[in-house]
PDB file of C-alpha atoms in Angstrom:
ATOM      1  CA  MET A 996       7.691 -25.600   9.129  1.00  0.00           C
ATOM      2  CA  ASP A 997      11.065 -25.437   7.430  1.00  0.00           C
ATOM      3  CA  TRP A 998      11.041 -21.694   6.783  1.00  0.00           C
ATOM      4  CA  PRO A 999      14.530 -21.432   5.212  1.00  0.00           C
ATOM      5  CA  THR A1000      13.543 -24.049   2.606  1.00  0.00           C
ATOM      6  CA  ILE A1001      10.200 -22.367   1.911  1.00  0.00           C
ATOM      7  CA  PHE A1002      11.995 -19.013   1.598  1.00  0.00           C
ATOM      8  CA  SER A1003      14.551 -20.497  -0.819  1.00  0.00           C
ATOM      9  CA  ILE A1004      11.906 -22.172  -2.992  1.00  0.00           C
ATOM     10  CA  ALA A1005       9.891 -18.948  -3.281  1.00  0.00           C
ATOM     11  CA  ASN A1006      13.077 -17.050  -4.085  1.00  0.00           C
ATOM     12  CA  LEU A1007      14.109 -19.507  -6.798  1.00  0.00           C
ATOM     13  CA  PHE A1008      10.601 -19.498  -8.276  1.00  0.00           C
ATOM     14  CA  ALA A1009      10.675 -15.701  -8.569  1.00  0.00           C
ATOM     15  CA  LEU A1010      14.258 -15.643  -9.857  1.00  0.00           C
ATOM     16  CA  LEU A1011      13.367 -18.006 -12.704  1.00  0.00           C
ATOM     17  CA  ALA A1012      10.429 -15.762 -13.587  1.00  0.00           C
ATOM     18  CA  TRP A1013      12.689 -12.704 -13.671  1.00  0.00           C
ATOM     19  CA  VAL A1014      15.162 -14.506 -15.940  1.00  0.00           C
ATOM     20  CA  ALA A1015      12.285 -15.366 -18.284  1.00  0.00           C
ATOM     21  CA  LEU A1016      11.045 -11.770 -18.204  1.00  0.00           C
ATOM     22  CA  ILE A1017      14.426 -10.185 -18.876  1.00  0.00           C
ATOM     23  CA  PHE A1018      15.829 -12.658 -21.392  1.00  0.00           C
ATOM     24  CA  GLY A1019      12.835 -14.562 -22.756  1.00  0.00           C
ATOM     25  CA  PRO A1020      10.573 -13.790 -25.684  1.00  0.00           C
ATOM     26  CA  ARG A1021       7.949 -11.114 -25.205  1.00  0.00           C
ATOM     27  CA  ARG A1022       4.892 -13.045 -26.241  1.00  0.00           C
ATOM     28  CA  GLU A1023       1.457 -12.750 -24.714  1.00  0.00           C
ATOM     29  CA  ILE A1024       1.645 -16.319 -23.416  1.00  0.00           C
ATOM     30  CA  VAL A1025       4.852 -15.489 -21.523  1.00  0.00           C
ATOM     31  CA  PHE A1026       3.249 -12.432 -19.913  1.00  0.00           C
ATOM     32  CA  THR A1027       0.177 -14.499 -19.029  1.00  0.00           C
ATOM     33  CA  VAL A1028       2.181 -17.337 -17.474  1.00  0.00           C
ATOM     34  CA  LEU A1029       4.325 -14.933 -15.476  1.00  0.00           C
ATOM     35  CA  ARG A1030       1.405 -12.755 -14.353  1.00  0.00           C
ATOM     36  CA  GLU A1031      -1.277 -15.321 -13.676  1.00  0.00           C
ATOM     37  CA  GLY A1032       1.003 -18.266 -13.030  1.00  0.00           C
ATOM     38  CA  VAL A1033       3.991 -17.017 -11.076  1.00  0.00           C
ATOM     39  CA  VAL A1034       2.583 -13.791  -9.595  1.00  0.00           C
ATOM     40  CA  GLY A1035      -0.731 -15.560  -9.010  1.00  0.00           C
ATOM     41  CA  LEU A1036       0.916 -18.470  -7.205  1.00  0.00           C
ATOM     42  CA  LEU A1037       3.143 -16.191  -5.127  1.00  0.00           C
ATOM     43  CA  SER A1038       0.069 -14.142  -4.184  1.00  0.00           C
ATOM     44  CA  LEU A1039      -1.904 -17.254  -3.304  1.00  0.00           C
ATOM     45  CA  PHE A1040       0.999 -18.548  -1.252  1.00  0.00           C
ATOM     46  CA  TYR A1041       1.242 -15.179   0.525  1.00  0.00           C
ATOM     47  CA  ALA A1042      -2.484 -15.273   1.336  1.00  0.00           C
ATOM     48  CA  ALA A1043      -2.280 -18.859   2.625  1.00  0.00           C
ATOM     49  CA  LEU A1044       0.791 -18.028   4.703  1.00  0.00           C
ATOM     50  CA  LEU A1045      -0.865 -14.923   6.153  1.00  0.00           C
ATOM     51  CA  ILE A1046      -3.985 -16.887   7.085  1.00  0.00           C
ATOM     52  CA  TYR A1047      -1.825 -19.616   8.592  1.00  0.00           C
ATOM     53  CA  LEU A1048       0.071 -17.097  10.728  1.00  0.00           C
ATOM     54  CA  MET A1049      -3.042 -15.204  11.796  1.00  0.00           C
ATOM     55  CA  VAL A1050      -5.385 -18.134  12.435  1.00  0.00           C
ATOM     56  CA  PHE A1051      -3.466 -21.348  12.940  1.00  0.00           C
ATOM     57  CA  ALA A1052      -0.120 -20.233  14.347  1.00  0.00           C
ATOM     58  CA  PRO A1053      -0.655 -16.913  16.116  1.00  0.00           C
ATOM     59  CA  ALA A1054       2.161 -15.311  18.062  1.00  0.00           C
ATOM     60  CA  PRO A1055       2.577 -16.116  21.753  1.00  0.00           C
ATOM     61  CA  GLY A1056      -0.298 -14.616  23.671  1.00  0.00           C
ATOM     62  CA  GLY A1057      -2.845 -15.674  21.050  1.00  0.00           C
ATOM     63  CA  ALA A1058      -2.767 -12.498  18.971  1.00  0.00           C
ATOM     64  CA  GLY A1059      -2.251 -12.568  15.232  1.00  0.00           C
ATOM     65  CA  PRO A1060       0.323 -10.376  13.508  1.00  0.00           C
ATOM     66  CA  ASP A1061       0.103  -6.676  14.371  1.00  0.00           C
ATOM     67  CA  PHE A1062       0.679  -4.534  11.276  1.00  0.00           C
ATOM     68  CA  SER A1063      -0.496  -1.319  12.934  1.00  0.00           C
ATOM     69  CA  THR A1064       2.674  -0.397  14.841  1.00  0.00           C
ATOM     70  CA  ILE A1065       6.370  -0.440  14.088  1.00  0.00           C
ATOM     71  CA  GLU A1066       6.883  -2.695  17.116  1.00  0.00           C
ATOM     72  CA  GLY A1067       4.303  -5.142  15.786  1.00  0.00           C
ATOM     73  CA  VAL A1068       5.876  -5.246  12.334  1.00  0.00           C
ATOM     74  CA  ARG A1069       9.337  -5.629  13.891  1.00  0.00           C
ATOM     75  CA  THR A1070       8.023  -8.575  15.895  1.00  0.00           C
ATOM     76  CA  ILE A1071       6.576 -10.179  12.763  1.00  0.00           C
ATOM     77  CA  PHE A1072       9.806  -9.794  10.786  1.00  0.00           C
ATOM     78  CA  ALA A1073      11.874 -11.065  13.709  1.00  0.00           C
ATOM     79  CA  THR A1074      10.595 -14.578  12.982  1.00  0.00           C
ATOM     80  CA  ASP A1075      11.460 -16.806  10.039  1.00  0.00           C
ATOM     81  CA  ALA A1076       7.748 -17.148   9.273  1.00  0.00           C
ATOM     82  CA  GLY A1077       7.199 -13.384   9.273  1.00  0.00           C
ATOM     83  CA  LEU A1078      10.309 -12.741   7.222  1.00  0.00           C
ATOM     84  CA  THR A1079       9.187 -15.325   4.659  1.00  0.00           C
ATOM     85  CA  LEU A1080       5.736 -13.724   4.585  1.00  0.00           C
ATOM     86  CA  GLY A1081       7.219 -10.292   3.916  1.00  0.00           C
ATOM     87  CA  TRP A1082       9.657 -11.587   1.327  1.00  0.00           C
ATOM     88  CA  VAL A1083       6.941 -13.392  -0.652  1.00  0.00           C
ATOM     89  CA  HIS A1084       4.981 -10.118  -0.596  1.00  0.00           C
ATOM     90  CA  TYR A1085       7.985  -8.330  -2.126  1.00  0.00           C
ATOM     91  CA  LEU A1086       8.556 -11.101  -4.666  1.00  0.00           C
ATOM     92  CA  ALA A1087       4.963 -11.000  -5.911  1.00  0.00           C
ATOM     93  CA  PHE A1088       4.634  -7.223  -6.089  1.00  0.00           C
ATOM     94  CA  ASP A1089       8.069  -6.560  -7.571  1.00  0.00           C
ATOM     95  CA  LEU A1090       7.481  -9.146 -10.301  1.00  0.00           C
ATOM     96  CA  PHE A1091       4.069  -7.658 -11.052  1.00  0.00           C
ATOM     97  CA  VAL A1092       5.673  -4.219 -11.359  1.00  0.00           C
ATOM     98  CA  GLY A1093       8.420  -5.702 -13.533  1.00  0.00           C
ATOM     99  CA  LEU A1094       5.804  -7.163 -15.851  1.00  0.00           C
ATOM    100  CA  TRP A1095       4.148  -3.761 -16.140  1.00  0.00           C
ATOM    101  CA  VAL A1096       7.496  -2.088 -16.824  1.00  0.00           C
ATOM    102  CA  ALA A1097       8.394  -4.628 -19.535  1.00  0.00           C
ATOM    103  CA  ARG A1098       5.034  -4.398 -21.251  1.00  0.00           C
ATOM    104  CA  ASN A1099       4.960  -0.607 -21.059  1.00  0.00           C
ATOM    105  CA  ALA A1100       8.576  -0.326 -22.237  1.00  0.00           C
ATOM    106  CA  ASP A1101       7.769  -2.557 -25.204  1.00  0.00           C
ATOM    107  CA  ALA A1102       4.793  -0.322 -26.017  1.00  0.00           C
ATOM    108  CA  ILE A1103       7.023   2.754 -26.226  1.00  0.00           C
ATOM    109  CA  SER A1104       9.683   0.805 -28.173  1.00  0.00           C
ATOM    110  CA  LEU A1105      12.315   1.077 -25.471  1.00  0.00           C
ATOM    111  CA  SER A1106      15.234  -1.180 -26.332  1.00  0.00           C
ATOM    112  CA  ARG A1107      15.474  -4.476 -24.442  1.00  0.00           C
ATOM    113  CA  ILE A1108      19.115  -3.564 -23.751  1.00  0.00           C
ATOM    114  CA  VAL A1109      17.911  -0.467 -21.884  1.00  0.00           C
ATOM    115  CA  GLN A1110      15.109  -2.437 -20.226  1.00  0.00           C
ATOM    116  CA  ALA A1111      17.389  -5.146 -18.826  1.00  0.00           C
ATOM    117  CA  PRO A1112      19.172  -3.041 -16.162  1.00  0.00           C
ATOM    118  CA  ILE A1113      15.898  -1.344 -15.251  1.00  0.00           C
ATOM    119  CA  LEU A1114      14.209  -4.716 -14.765  1.00  0.00           C
ATOM    120  CA  LEU A1115      17.216  -5.948 -12.785  1.00  0.00           C
ATOM    121  CA  ALA A1116      16.969  -2.865 -10.551  1.00  0.00           C
ATOM    122  CA  THR A1117      13.247  -3.536 -10.107  1.00  0.00           C
ATOM    123  CA  PHE A1118      13.994  -7.147  -9.152  1.00  0.00           C
ATOM    124  CA  LEU A1119      16.704  -6.175  -6.672  1.00  0.00           C
ATOM    125  CA  PHE A1120      15.462  -2.848  -5.351  1.00  0.00           C
ATOM    126  CA  GLY A1121      11.723  -2.707  -6.166  1.00  0.00           C
ATOM    127  CA  PRO A1122      10.566   0.898  -6.080  1.00  0.00           C
ATOM    128  CA  MET A1123      13.979   2.235  -7.084  1.00  0.00           C
ATOM    129  CA  GLY A1124      13.796   0.275 -10.347  1.00  0.00           C
ATOM    130  CA  LEU A1125      10.288   1.582 -10.940  1.00  0.00           C
ATOM    131  CA  CYS A1126      11.485   5.133 -10.289  1.00  0.00           C
ATOM    132  CA  ILE A1127      14.332   4.685 -12.777  1.00  0.00           C
ATOM    133  CA  TYR A1128      11.875   3.402 -15.366  1.00  0.00           C
ATOM    134  CA  LEU A1129       9.471   6.298 -14.841  1.00  0.00           C
ATOM    135  CA  ILE A1130      12.326   8.752 -15.397  1.00  0.00           C
ATOM    136  CA  VAL A1131      13.598   6.893 -18.492  1.00  0.00           C
ATOM    137  CA  ARG A1132      10.055   6.661 -19.844  1.00  0.00           C
ATOM    138  CA  ARG A1133       9.577  10.406 -19.427  1.00  0.00           C
ATOM    139  CA  ILE A1134      12.876  11.124 -21.188  1.00  0.00           C
ATOM    140  CA  HIS A1135      12.240   8.564 -23.951  1.00  0.00           C
ATOM    141  CA  GLY A1136       8.723   9.815 -24.548  1.00  0.00           C
ATOM    142  CA  MET A1137       5.423   8.123 -23.862  1.00  0.00           C
ATOM    143  CA  PRO A1138       2.576   7.326 -26.201  1.00  0.00           C
ATOM    144  CA  LYS A1139      -0.607   9.195 -25.362  1.00  0.00           C
ATOM    145  CA  THR A1140      -2.288   5.969 -24.145  1.00  0.00           C
ATOM    146  CA  ALA A1141       0.471   4.845 -21.720  1.00  0.00           C
TER     147      ALA A1141
END
């Protein structure tokens, strides 16, 4: 497989979704398309890629990926296929978290200007962006249902 091309396509797909999330309208249809469309497709692609790597293209020696040891994970990520697998995992989960942040921030009336750098941090740095949002949310004040 052409892993660099697959990696780039997944990256572009997620990037376009992030642009829509940060700059686009906050309508239910947008959230649905991003969540069930983009996150759903990235998740499906991740699952298909994982099955492919475990069943149809196992590592030399016949064993599938070993996620139970640091050496096993290092071996997985040392390949273009494993790196693409891991990156698609990050893309799907970070976008899902970004969707939650955006929806929750809208619910507490947090300005989109404040949201934008938080969402950008979530896109680029995953958990760090989420941590920033949780701190900002606590300072800004949360509704009792959030």
